[in-house]
Amino acid sequence: MSSSEEGQVISVHTVAEWKAQKEKLDASGKLGVVDFTASWCGPCRVIAPFFEELAKKFSGVVFLKVDVDELKSVAEEFKVEAMPTFVFIKNGKEVDRMLLQYEDPTCFVSSLVFIYLLDDDENVVGDYHFVTDLKVSLFGGGVWTLDFLSKLLFLLSKLLYWCYLSILSCKIFSLFGIAQSKATELKPTDKNKTMEMKVCRKLITQNPPDPTPTGSSLLLHWGKMSSSEEGQVISVHTVAEWKAQKEKLDASGKLGVVDFTASWCGPCRVIAPVFEELAKKFSGVVFLKVDVDELKSVAEEFKVEAMPTFVFLKNGKEVDRMVGANKDELPLKIDKHIGDVAADA
């Protein structure tokens, strides 16, 4: 990246320009953010000045802009279906994406900061100069410490009540005092993958950090159920787990609701807290969650084509499904099928 391009949004108008910028980005090892926009898109025009301000603030990040009507092939390559869509790229791979609500640009900043902070084992905590202005404006100066990270997560979790932060890191176990033995109990190990921890807004806001918190003040919630699964959403991560849960559900005669979701899906994050609340309310119903990228074969088996998709199962058969994050329709469907279960009993 030339010095003239740093701190600016680089508009790409041809496929040749896109390939050149993409190759340069991949070789640099920097984080890149691609704004897929359109001239006719109102929210795109509203967020454009904010995107330009972020480019000035985060000078170590590469900001690219692609008009989907100019570069349809690039938009299709990244499966862009709505605008504005922001795709985060690092080391040649997509690491996150966001369909941005223009009235809530805070979520954009949070993803930008979190991806930079927590994307590898070596750089979980450090002094990141590119966000100095953000740090000073929110908390004052200082390096990125566990205490500071705790405060940052607390603030952003309050602002973004639906936002789950995934930390893909093994070394973070020692930073937060988590024993490896306990981690392996919570989620099966895989030499090619790291463990996943999720920071839950509900836990953080109910137990806010002290004015001068220690690392242990940051509460971590693991995406694995305790021995008591009733009233909770059961996240399924392997085909073996899915088969076991499916067999258990079929044998029970209970109604089951499977949430087919994806980590990059904005509506999925919006509906997730609702799904968890419904699990607490309908304790006689089995609530399962399947990530379509983790379990592609299961998603294909149920012919899932869009996320979120909720599939209703009873006695081994699909009895209904709902596509989309409709928080009003979902409990109504559960009520309906609970009644059907009672009638069959």
PDB file of C-alpha atoms in Angstrom, residues 15 37 46 49 75 78 81 96 111 114 116 134 136 148 155 159 177 203 214 229 236 296 325:
ATOM      1  CA  VAL A  15     -11.804  -6.376 -12.383  1.00  0.00           C
ATOM      2  CA  THR A  37     -22.150  -0.544  -2.191  1.00  0.00           C
ATOM      3  CA  VAL A  46     -25.530   7.548   4.728  1.00  0.00           C
ATOM      4  CA  PRO A  49     -18.770   9.481   5.313  1.00  0.00           C
ATOM      5  CA  ALA A  75     -20.073  -9.183  -5.800  1.00  0.00           C
ATOM      6  CA  PHE A  78     -18.418 -12.891  -2.342  1.00  0.00           C
ATOM      7  CA  GLU A  81     -27.042 -10.087  -1.647  1.00  0.00           C
ATOM      8  CA  ASP A  96     -16.037 -11.805   8.931  1.00  0.00           C
ATOM      9  CA  SER A 111     -15.835  -5.856  14.513  1.00  0.00           C
ATOM     10  CA  PHE A 114     -12.137  -7.315  17.711  1.00  0.00           C
ATOM     11  CA  TYR A 116      -7.505  -6.983  14.985  1.00  0.00           C
ATOM     12  CA  LEU A 134     -10.600   5.220  20.126  1.00  0.00           C
ATOM     13  CA  VAL A 136      -8.390   7.594  24.618  1.00  0.00           C
ATOM     14  CA  PHE A 148      -8.879  -2.730  29.581  1.00  0.00           C
ATOM     15  CA  LEU A 155     -19.155  -1.282  26.906  1.00  0.00           C
ATOM     16  CA  LEU A 159     -24.307  -1.150  22.986  1.00  0.00           C
ATOM     17  CA  GLY A 177      -6.825 -18.809  33.919  1.00  0.00           C
ATOM     18  CA  LEU A 203     -23.427 -12.438  31.710  1.00  0.00           C
ATOM     19  CA  THR A 214      -8.687  -8.182  37.151  1.00  0.00           C
ATOM     20  CA  GLU A 229     -29.928 -29.380  28.811  1.00  0.00           C
ATOM     21  CA  VAL A 236     -24.084 -29.115  17.892  1.00  0.00           C
ATOM     22  CA  LYS A 296     -22.629 -28.665   5.795  1.00  0.00           C
ATOM     23  CA  ALA A 325     -35.514 -13.845  11.836  1.00  0.00           C
TER      24      ALA A 325
END
